[in-house]
Coordinates of C-alpha atoms in Angstrom, one line a residue:
Chain L
A1 CA 118.0 85.4 164.5
Q2 CA 114.5 86.5 163.3
R3 CA 112.5 84.4 160.9
V4 CA 109.1 84.6 159.3
T5 CA 107.2 81.6 157.9
Q6 CA 104.3 81.7 155.6
P7 CA 103.4 78.1 155.0
E8 CA 101.1 78.7 152.0
K9 CA 102.6 79.8 148.7
L10 CA 99.2 79.9 147.1
L11 CA 95.7 80.3 148.5
S12 CA 92.5 80.3 146.4
V13 CA 89.1 81.1 147.7
F14 CA 85.7 82.1 146.3
K15 CA 84.3 85.6 146.6
G16 CA 82.4 85.9 149.9
A17 CA 84.3 83.1 151.6
P18 CA 86.4 83.7 154.7
V19 CA 90.1 83.9 154.2
E20 CA 93.0 83.3 156.5
L21 CA 96.7 83.8 155.6
K22 CA 99.0 82.2 158.0
C23 CA 102.2 83.7 159.5
N24 CA 104.4 82.4 162.2
Y25 CA 107.5 84.1 163.5
S26 CA 110.6 83.4 165.5
Y27 CA 112.3 86.1 167.4
S28 CA 113.9 86.3 170.8
G29 CA 113.0 90.0 171.4
S30 CA 109.7 91.9 171.5
P31 CA 108.2 91.3 168.0
E32 CA 106.7 93.9 165.8
L33 CA 104.6 92.4 163.1
F34 CA 103.3 93.8 159.8
W35 CA 101.4 92.7 156.8
Y36 CA 102.4 94.1 153.4
V37 CA 100.4 93.6 150.2
Q38 CA 101.4 93.9 146.5
Y39 CA 98.6 94.2 144.0
S40 CA 99.2 93.5 140.4
R41 CA 101.5 96.2 138.9
Q42 CA 101.6 98.2 142.1
R43 CA 104.4 98.7 144.6
L44 CA 104.6 96.8 147.8
Q45 CA 102.7 98.7 150.5
L46 CA 101.8 98.4 154.1
L47 CA 98.4 96.7 154.8
L48 CA 98.4 96.8 158.6
R49 CA 100.6 96.6 161.7
H50 CA 99.9 94.8 164.9
I51 CA 100.6 97.8 167.2
S52 CA 97.8 99.8 165.5
R53 CA 95.2 97.1 166.1
E54 CA 93.3 98.3 163.1
S55 CA 91.2 96.8 160.4
I56 CA 92.2 97.8 156.9
K57 CA 90.0 96.9 153.9
G58 CA 88.2 94.4 156.2
F59 CA 91.4 92.6 157.1
T60 CA 92.5 92.1 160.7
A61 CA 95.5 90.3 162.3
D62 CA 96.0 89.5 165.9
L63 CA 99.4 88.9 167.4
N64 CA 99.4 85.6 169.4
K65 CA 102.7 85.5 171.3
G66 CA 101.9 82.1 172.8
E67 CA 101.6 80.6 169.3
T68 CA 104.1 83.1 167.8
S69 CA 101.6 83.8 165.0
F70 CA 100.2 86.8 163.3
H71 CA 97.5 85.4 160.9
L72 CA 95.7 87.7 158.5
K73 CA 91.9 87.3 158.3
K74 CA 89.0 88.6 156.4
P75 CA 85.5 87.3 156.9
F76 CA 84.3 87.8 153.3
A77 CA 86.9 87.9 150.6
Q78 CA 86.5 90.2 147.6
E79 CA 87.9 89.8 144.1
E80 CA 90.0 92.9 144.6
D81 CA 91.8 91.2 147.5
S82 CA 93.7 89.1 145.0
A83 CA 97.3 90.0 145.5
M84 CA 100.6 88.9 147.0
Y85 CA 100.7 89.1 150.8
Y86 CA 103.8 89.3 152.9
C87 CA 104.1 89.0 156.6
A88 CA 107.0 90.9 158.1
L89 CA 108.8 91.0 161.4
G90 CA 110.6 94.1 162.7
N91 CA 113.5 93.8 165.1
S92 CA 113.9 96.0 168.1
G93 CA 117.2 97.2 167.0
G94 CA 116.8 101.0 167.4
S95 CA 118.6 102.7 164.7
N96 CA 119.4 99.3 163.1
Y97 CA 115.8 98.7 162.5
K98 CA 115.0 96.4 159.7
L99 CA 112.2 94.1 158.5
T100 CA 112.4 90.4 157.8
F101 CA 109.8 89.1 155.3
G102 CA 108.2 85.8 154.8
K103 CA 108.2 84.2 151.3
G104 CA 104.7 85.5 150.6
T105 CA 101.3 84.0 149.9
L106 CA 99.6 84.6 146.6
L107 CA 95.9 85.0 147.3
T108 CA 93.4 84.5 144.4
V109 CA 89.8 85.3 145.0
N110 CA 87.6 83.7 142.4
P111 CA 84.2 85.1 141.3
Chain S
S1 CA 105.2 114.2 151.7
Q2 CA 107.9 111.7 151.3
T3 CA 108.6 109.9 148.0
I4 CA 111.0 107.3 146.9
H5 CA 112.3 106.8 143.4
Q6 CA 114.5 104.1 141.9
W7 CA 115.8 103.5 138.4
P8 CA 116.1 102.1 136.0
A9 CA 112.8 100.2 136.0
T10 CA 114.1 97.4 133.8
L11 CA 117.5 96.4 132.9
V12 CA 119.0 93.7 130.7
Q13 CA 122.7 93.2 131.2
P14 CA 125.2 90.6 129.9
V15 CA 127.0 88.3 132.3
G16 CA 130.2 90.0 133.5
S17 CA 129.0 93.5 133.0
P18 CA 128.7 96.1 135.8
L19 CA 125.5 97.2 137.5
S20 CA 124.3 100.4 139.1
L21 CA 120.8 100.8 140.5
E22 CA 120.0 104.1 142.0
C23 CA 117.5 105.1 144.6
T24 CA 116.6 108.5 146.1
V25 CA 114.3 109.6 148.8
E26 CA 112.6 113.0 149.0
G27 CA 110.8 114.8 151.8
T28 CA 112.7 113.4 154.7
S29 CA 116.2 113.5 156.3
N30 CA 118.5 110.9 157.7
P31 CA 116.3 107.9 156.7
N32 CA 117.2 104.3 157.1
L33 CA 117.6 102.9 153.5
Y34 CA 117.3 99.3 152.4
W35 CA 117.8 97.2 149.3
Y36 CA 115.7 94.0 149.0
R37 CA 115.6 91.4 146.3
Q38 CA 112.3 89.7 145.5
A39 CA 112.6 86.3 143.9
A40 CA 110.0 83.8 143.1
G41 CA 109.7 81.3 145.9
R42 CA 112.2 83.1 148.0
G43 CA 110.2 86.1 149.1
L44 CA 111.8 89.4 150.0
Q45 CA 115.4 89.1 151.0
L46 CA 117.2 92.0 152.7
L47 CA 120.5 92.6 151.0
F48 CA 121.8 95.8 152.5
Y49 CA 120.7 98.5 154.9
S50 CA 122.1 101.9 155.8
V51 CA 121.6 104.0 158.9
G52 CA 123.6 107.0 157.6
I53 CA 126.0 108.3 154.9
G54 CA 128.8 105.8 154.3
Q55 CA 127.3 103.3 156.7
I56 CA 126.4 100.0 155.0
S57 CA 125.4 96.7 156.5
S58 CA 125.4 93.6 154.4
E59 CA 122.9 90.9 155.3
V60 CA 124.0 88.2 152.9
P61 CA 127.2 87.4 151.2
Q62 CA 126.9 88.0 147.5
N63 CA 128.2 89.5 144.3
L64 CA 126.7 92.9 145.0
S65 CA 127.7 96.0 147.0
A66 CA 125.9 99.1 148.2
S67 CA 126.9 102.7 148.8
R68 CA 125.3 105.8 150.3
P69 CA 127.2 108.8 149.0
Q70 CA 124.5 111.2 150.2
D71 CA 121.9 111.2 152.9
R72 CA 119.0 110.3 150.6
Q73 CA 120.8 108.4 147.9
F74 CA 121.4 104.6 148.0
I75 CA 123.1 102.8 145.2
L76 CA 123.3 99.1 144.5
S77 CA 126.3 98.0 142.4
S78 CA 128.1 95.1 141.0
K79 CA 131.5 95.0 139.1
K80 CA 130.6 91.7 137.3
L81 CA 127.1 90.4 137.1
L82 CA 126.3 86.7 137.4
L83 CA 123.2 85.0 136.0
S84 CA 122.0 84.4 139.5
D85 CA 121.9 88.2 140.1
S86 CA 118.7 88.3 138.0
G87 CA 115.7 89.4 140.0
F88 CA 113.5 92.2 141.1
Y89 CA 115.2 94.7 143.3
L90 CA 113.4 97.0 145.7
C91 CA 114.7 100.0 147.5
A92 CA 113.0 101.1 150.6
W93 CA 113.2 103.7 153.3
G94 CA 112.0 104.1 156.9
R95 CA 112.6 106.1 160.0
A96 CA 115.1 104.7 162.4
I97 CA 112.5 103.9 165.0
S98 CA 111.5 100.4 165.9
G99 CA 107.9 99.6 164.8
N100 CA 107.9 102.0 162.0
T101 CA 106.7 101.3 158.5
I102 CA 109.1 100.8 155.7
Y103 CA 108.1 102.3 152.3
F104 CA 109.1 100.7 149.1
G105 CA 110.0 102.0 145.6
E106 CA 108.5 100.7 142.5
G107 CA 111.3 98.2 141.9
S108 CA 113.9 97.4 139.2
W109 CA 113.7 94.3 137.1
L110 CA 117.2 93.0 136.3
T111 CA 117.8 90.3 133.8
V112 CA 121.3 89.0 133.3
V113 CA 121.8 87.2 130.0

């Protein structure tokens, strides 16, 4: 079975401070990890995916298979980063592809 | 470009009444379709997914059912709603390829009273 754990329900930082949202996963196959974000009154949308190795809005995430983690990081948080963040794990099920989400972390960036 | 629509956006229904939430996708063919429920403190829970017309997989036992009568239409239903069915329901679509992004609709707020 696949599982995603986000240990922090709430995370509050000040503008300009570094931020790290933790994500750990459990999966016996080859994992595919994503971060989704939901800003206030907007739909849930993809932030980044590990296979792209990209930086979006200053955020990065590195897949650590040894620690089974995919933590999301940003060196200098901005107020507009305040949102709900979900870590997600994709199975390698071919046509039966689906995403399992964590419970989410609500990030608040204070001025 | 592809778009996804779901409706109604909000719904207040009495206990024991039926439910029908509808979702349609445009601009693609043979998508995988998903119904998720978003509940406070429980995150996003996958309820159903479908890889094709008439093919429904249920992830959790519950009071709800799903149907896919057409390629790009996905319906979430209940014959008799329970209070515990209240929540925010999200439809999503994606290509049937591992590693692909899943795209979400705007969601439907259901309150059972």
